[in-house]
Amino acid sequence: DQQVKQNSPSLSVQEGRISILNCDYTNSMFDYFLWYKKYPAEGPTFLISISSIKDKNEDGRFTVFLNKSAKHLSLHIVPSQPGDSAVYFCAASAAYNAGNMLTFGGGTRLMVKP
Amino acid sequence: DVKVTQSSRYLVKRTGEKVFLECVQDMDHENMFWYRQDPGLGLRLIYFSYDVKMKEKGDIPEGYSVSREKKERFSLILESASTNQTSMYLCASSLGRGEGNSPLHFGNGTRLTVT
């Protein structure tokens, strides 16, 4: 059973609007969460992360929100740009896996239309 | 910038062949990982290594083995390739265990097709 789930395989958004990508997890031991972005023919690149001691982390146009009670996190991109079109993966790790062993979700393909 | 290099972008192999996927990182990272990416399943961990000559099974190690003879190089081996191993294979590296939650740095992937 997948411990990290991204229930929307794809999302289409107009340029300039907000993109919201969602992620749910089941393992209560997860305490560190990351988002990766992947363009075709390239490896995933790290985007933003959040520790379980926080409920929000912001980096420019990207904000990640964490709701521990709901075991849910989301990535907000404001404003969305055509260059943001990519597959976004949510990932999680637990303190006992201090070697950075990550569990990934299935990914959401974001398409930002000009 | 960290560079993780995978030796092949595309590979086509026949069923039963022994396949080697090579990965090299240039930032003296202690941790190295092999993932496979399949549509709808995301990235699944095959094997990882915390140090030279050390290896640990990930979530889907069956049909694979690994080798880490040098710190910068981590090889994935398919002993007898099968069609269900057709996939995108991604190598990654990160700082050591004592370095907290450092992000993974990925290579560009090897798309393997087994016919």
CSV table of C-alpha atoms in Angstrom, one decimal:
chain,number,residue,atom,x,y,z
A,1,ASP,CA,0.0,0.0,0.0
A,2,GLN,CA,1.3,3.4,-0.9
A,3,GLN,CA,2.3,5.4,2.1
A,4,VAL,CA,2.4,8.7,0.2
A,5,LYS,CA,-0.4,9.4,-2.3
A,6,GLN,CA,-1.0,12.1,-4.8
A,7,ASN,CA,-4.6,11.6,-5.8
A,8,SER,CA,-4.6,14.0,-8.8
A,9,PRO,CA,-2.5,12.6,-11.7
A,10,SER,CA,-2.8,15.9,-13.5
A,11,LEU,CA,-3.7,19.6,-13.0
A,12,SER,CA,-4.2,22.4,-15.5
A,13,VAL,CA,-4.0,26.0,-14.5
A,14,GLN,CA,-4.0,29.3,-16.3
A,15,GLU,CA,-0.8,31.4,-16.2
A,16,GLY,CA,-0.9,33.9,-13.3
A,17,ARG,CA,-3.3,31.9,-11.2
A,18,ILE,CA,-2.6,29.7,-8.2
A,19,SER,CA,-1.6,26.1,-8.5
A,20,ILE,CA,-2.4,23.8,-5.6
A,21,LEU,CA,-0.9,20.3,-5.5
A,22,ASN,CA,-2.0,17.9,-2.8
A,23,CYS,CA,-0.4,15.0,-1.0
A,24,ASP,CA,-1.6,12.6,1.7
A,25,TYR,CA,0.4,10.2,3.8
A,26,THR,CA,-0.4,7.4,6.1
A,27,ASN,CA,2.8,6.8,8.1
A,28,SER,CA,2.6,8.8,11.3
A,29,MET,CA,6.4,8.3,11.7
A,30,PHE,CA,7.1,10.6,8.7
A,31,ASP,CA,8.4,13.9,10.0
A,32,TYR,CA,10.1,15.5,7.0
A,33,PHE,CA,8.4,16.3,3.7
A,34,LEU,CA,9.8,17.4,0.4
A,35,TRP,CA,8.6,18.4,-3.1
A,36,TYR,CA,10.5,17.6,-6.2
A,37,LYS,CA,9.9,18.9,-9.7
A,38,LYS,CA,10.7,16.8,-12.8
A,39,TYR,CA,11.0,17.9,-16.4
A,40,PRO,CA,10.9,15.3,-19.2
A,41,ALA,CA,14.3,13.7,-19.8
A,42,GLU,CA,15.7,15.1,-16.6
A,43,GLY,CA,16.1,13.8,-13.1
A,44,PRO,CA,13.9,15.3,-10.3
A,45,THR,CA,15.2,18.5,-8.7
A,46,PHE,CA,14.5,19.5,-5.1
A,47,LEU,CA,12.0,22.3,-4.8
A,48,ILE,CA,11.1,22.9,-1.1
A,49,SER,CA,10.8,21.0,2.1
A,50,ILE,CA,9.1,21.3,5.5
A,51,SER,CA,9.8,19.7,8.9
A,52,SER,CA,6.9,18.4,11.0
A,53,ILE,CA,7.6,21.1,13.7
A,54,LYS,CA,6.3,23.7,11.2
A,55,ASP,CA,3.0,24.1,9.4
A,56,LYS,CA,4.2,26.4,6.6
A,57,ASN,CA,7.4,27.0,4.7
A,58,GLU,CA,7.7,29.6,1.9
A,59,ASP,CA,10.3,30.2,-0.8
A,60,GLY,CA,9.5,32.8,-3.3
A,61,ARG,CA,6.5,31.7,-5.3
A,62,PHE,CA,6.4,28.3,-3.6
A,63,THR,CA,4.7,27.6,-0.3
A,64,VAL,CA,4.3,24.2,1.4
A,65,PHE,CA,1.6,23.7,4.0
A,66,LEU,CA,1.5,20.8,6.4
A,67,ASN,CA,-1.5,19.6,8.3
A,68,LYS,CA,-0.2,16.9,10.6
A,69,SER,CA,-3.6,15.9,12.1
A,70,ALA,CA,-5.0,15.3,8.6
A,71,LYS,CA,-1.7,13.8,7.4
A,72,HIS,CA,-1.9,16.2,4.4
A,73,LEU,CA,0.4,18.6,2.7
A,74,SER,CA,0.0,20.9,-0.2
A,75,LEU,CA,2.2,22.9,-2.5
A,76,HIS,CA,1.0,26.3,-3.6
A,77,ILE,CA,2.6,28.1,-6.6
A,78,VAL,CA,1.6,31.7,-6.9
A,79,PRO,CA,1.6,33.1,-9.6
A,80,SER,CA,1.9,30.1,-11.9
A,81,GLN,CA,4.1,30.4,-14.9
A,82,PRO,CA,4.4,28.2,-18.1
A,83,GLY,CA,7.9,27.2,-17.0
A,84,ASP,CA,6.3,25.5,-13.9
A,85,SER,CA,4.8,22.9,-16.2
A,86,ALA,CA,6.3,19.7,-15.0
A,87,VAL,CA,5.6,16.6,-12.9
A,88,TYR,CA,5.7,17.3,-9.1
A,89,PHE,CA,6.5,14.6,-6.6
A,90,CYS,CA,5.8,14.7,-2.9
A,91,ALA,CA,8.2,12.8,-0.7
A,92,ALA,CA,8.5,11.9,3.0
A,93,SER,CA,11.0,10.6,5.4
A,94,ALA,CA,11.2,9.5,9.0
A,95,ALA,CA,13.8,10.3,11.7
A,96,TYR,CA,14.7,6.7,12.0
A,97,ASN,CA,15.7,6.8,8.3
A,98,ALA,CA,18.2,9.5,9.0
A,99,GLY,CA,20.0,8.4,5.8
A,100,ASN,CA,17.5,10.4,3.8
A,101,MET,CA,15.5,7.4,2.6
A,102,LEU,CA,12.5,9.0,0.9
A,103,THR,CA,9.1,7.5,0.1
A,104,PHE,CA,7.6,9.2,-3.0
A,105,GLY,CA,4.1,9.8,-4.1
A,106,GLY,CA,2.9,8.9,-7.7
A,107,GLY,CA,3.3,12.4,-9.0
A,108,THR,CA,1.0,15.2,-10.4
A,109,ARG,CA,1.5,16.6,-13.8
A,110,LEU,CA,1.0,20.3,-13.8
A,111,MET,CA,0.2,22.2,-17.0
A,112,VAL,CA,0.3,25.9,-16.9
A,113,LYS,CA,-1.4,27.5,-19.9
A,114,PRO,CA,-0.3,30.8,-21.3
B,1,ASP,CA,26.7,22.2,-8.0
B,2,VAL,CA,26.3,18.5,-7.3
B,3,LYS,CA,26.6,16.4,-10.4
B,4,VAL,CA,25.2,12.9,-10.6
B,5,THR,CA,26.0,11.2,-13.9
B,6,GLN,CA,24.3,8.1,-15.2
B,7,SER,CA,26.4,6.5,-18.0
B,8,SER,CA,23.5,5.7,-20.4
B,9,ARG,CA,20.4,7.7,-21.3
B,10,TYR,CA,18.8,4.8,-23.2
B,11,LEU,CA,19.4,1.1,-23.1
B,12,VAL,CA,17.7,-1.7,-25.0
B,13,LYS,CA,18.4,-5.3,-23.7
B,14,ARG,CA,17.0,-8.7,-24.3
B,15,THR,CA,15.3,-10.9,-21.8
B,16,GLY,CA,17.8,-12.9,-19.8
B,17,GLU,CA,20.7,-10.5,-20.4
B,18,LYS,CA,22.8,-9.2,-17.5
B,19,VAL,CA,22.5,-5.4,-17.3
B,20,PHE,CA,24.8,-2.9,-15.6
B,21,LEU,CA,23.6,0.6,-14.9
B,22,GLU,CA,26.4,2.9,-13.7
B,23,CYS,CA,26.2,6.1,-11.6
B,24,VAL,CA,28.9,8.5,-10.5
B,25,GLN,CA,28.6,11.5,-8.2
B,26,ASP,CA,31.2,14.2,-7.8
B,27,MET,CA,30.4,15.7,-4.4
B,28,ASP,CA,31.9,13.2,-2.0
B,29,HIS,CA,28.4,12.2,-0.8
B,30,GLU,CA,28.1,9.2,1.5
B,31,ASN,CA,24.6,8.1,0.5
B,32,MET,CA,23.7,6.8,-2.9
B,33,PHE,CA,20.3,5.4,-4.1
B,34,TRP,CA,18.7,3.6,-7.0
B,35,TYR,CA,15.1,4.3,-7.8
B,36,ARG,CA,12.8,3.3,-10.6
B,37,GLN,CA,10.0,5.5,-11.9
B,38,ASP,CA,6.9,4.1,-13.4
B,39,PRO,CA,3.7,6.0,-14.4
B,40,GLY,CA,1.3,6.4,-11.4
B,41,LEU,CA,3.7,4.7,-9.0
B,42,GLY,CA,6.1,7.5,-8.6
B,43,LEU,CA,9.7,6.7,-7.6
B,44,ARG,CA,10.3,3.4,-5.8
B,45,LEU,CA,13.5,2.7,-3.9
B,46,ILE,CA,15.4,-0.4,-5.1
B,47,TYR,CA,18.6,-0.3,-3.1
B,48,PHE,CA,20.7,2.3,-1.2
B,49,SER,CA,24.1,2.6,0.2
B,50,TYR,CA,25.5,4.6,3.2
B,51,ASP,CA,29.1,3.9,2.6
B,52,VAL,CA,31.6,2.0,0.4
B,53,LYS,CA,30.8,-1.7,0.3
B,54,MET,CA,27.6,-1.2,2.3
B,55,LYS,CA,24.2,-1.8,0.8
B,56,GLU,CA,20.6,-1.9,2.0
B,57,LYS,CA,17.5,-3.2,0.4
B,58,GLY,CA,14.8,-0.7,-0.5
B,59,ASP,CA,11.2,-1.4,-1.2
B,60,ILE,CA,11.6,-3.4,-4.4
B,61,PRO,CA,15.0,-5.2,-4.4
B,62,GLU,CA,13.8,-8.4,-6.1
B,63,GLY,CA,15.7,-9.1,-9.4
B,64,TYR,CA,18.3,-6.5,-8.7
B,65,SER,CA,21.7,-6.3,-7.0
B,66,VAL,CA,24.1,-3.4,-6.4
B,67,SER,CA,27.8,-2.7,-6.0
B,68,ARG,CA,29.6,0.1,-4.3
B,69,GLU,CA,33.4,-0.4,-4.5
B,70,LYS,CA,34.2,3.3,-4.5
B,71,LYS,CA,32.5,6.1,-2.7
B,72,GLU,CA,31.6,8.0,-5.9
B,73,ARG,CA,30.3,5.1,-7.9
B,74,PHE,CA,27.1,3.0,-7.3
B,75,SER,CA,26.1,0.3,-9.8
B,76,LEU,CA,22.8,-1.4,-10.3
B,77,ILE,CA,22.8,-4.9,-11.7
B,78,LEU,CA,20.0,-6.8,-13.3
B,79,GLU,CA,21.2,-10.4,-13.1
B,80,SER,CA,18.7,-11.6,-15.7
B,81,ALA,CA,16.7,-8.9,-17.3
B,82,SER,CA,12.9,-9.4,-17.6
B,83,THR,CA,10.3,-7.4,-19.4
B,84,ASN,CA,8.8,-6.1,-16.1
B,85,GLN,CA,12.1,-4.3,-15.5
B,86,THR,CA,11.4,-2.0,-18.4
B,87,SER,CA,11.4,1.4,-16.6
B,88,MET,CA,13.2,4.7,-16.0
B,89,TYR,CA,16.0,4.2,-13.5
B,90,LEU,CA,17.2,7.1,-11.4
B,91,CYS,CA,20.3,7.3,-9.4
B,92,ALA,CA,20.6,9.8,-6.5
B,93,SER,CA,23.1,10.9,-3.8
B,94,SER,CA,23.0,12.9,-0.6
B,95,LEU,CA,25.2,13.9,2.3
B,96,GLY,CA,25.9,11.5,5.1
B,97,ARG,CA,23.7,10.2,7.9
B,98,GLY,CA,24.9,12.8,10.3
B,99,GLU,CA,24.0,15.6,8.0
B,100,GLY,CA,20.3,15.9,8.8
B,101,ASN,CA,17.7,16.0,6.1
B,102,SER,CA,19.8,16.9,3.1
B,103,PRO,CA,17.9,16.7,-0.2
B,104,LEU,CA,18.6,14.0,-2.8
B,105,HIS,CA,20.4,15.0,-6.0
B,106,PHE,CA,19.3,13.0,-9.0
B,107,GLY,CA,20.9,12.0,-12.2
B,108,ASN,CA,19.0,12.4,-15.5
B,109,GLY,CA,17.9,8.8,-15.6
B,110,THR,CA,18.4,5.7,-17.8
B,111,ARG,CA,15.4,4.5,-19.7
B,112,LEU,CA,15.8,0.8,-20.0
B,113,THR,CA,13.7,-1.3,-22.4
B,114,VAL,CA,13.8,-5.1,-22.0
B,115,THR,CA,12.4,-6.9,-25.1
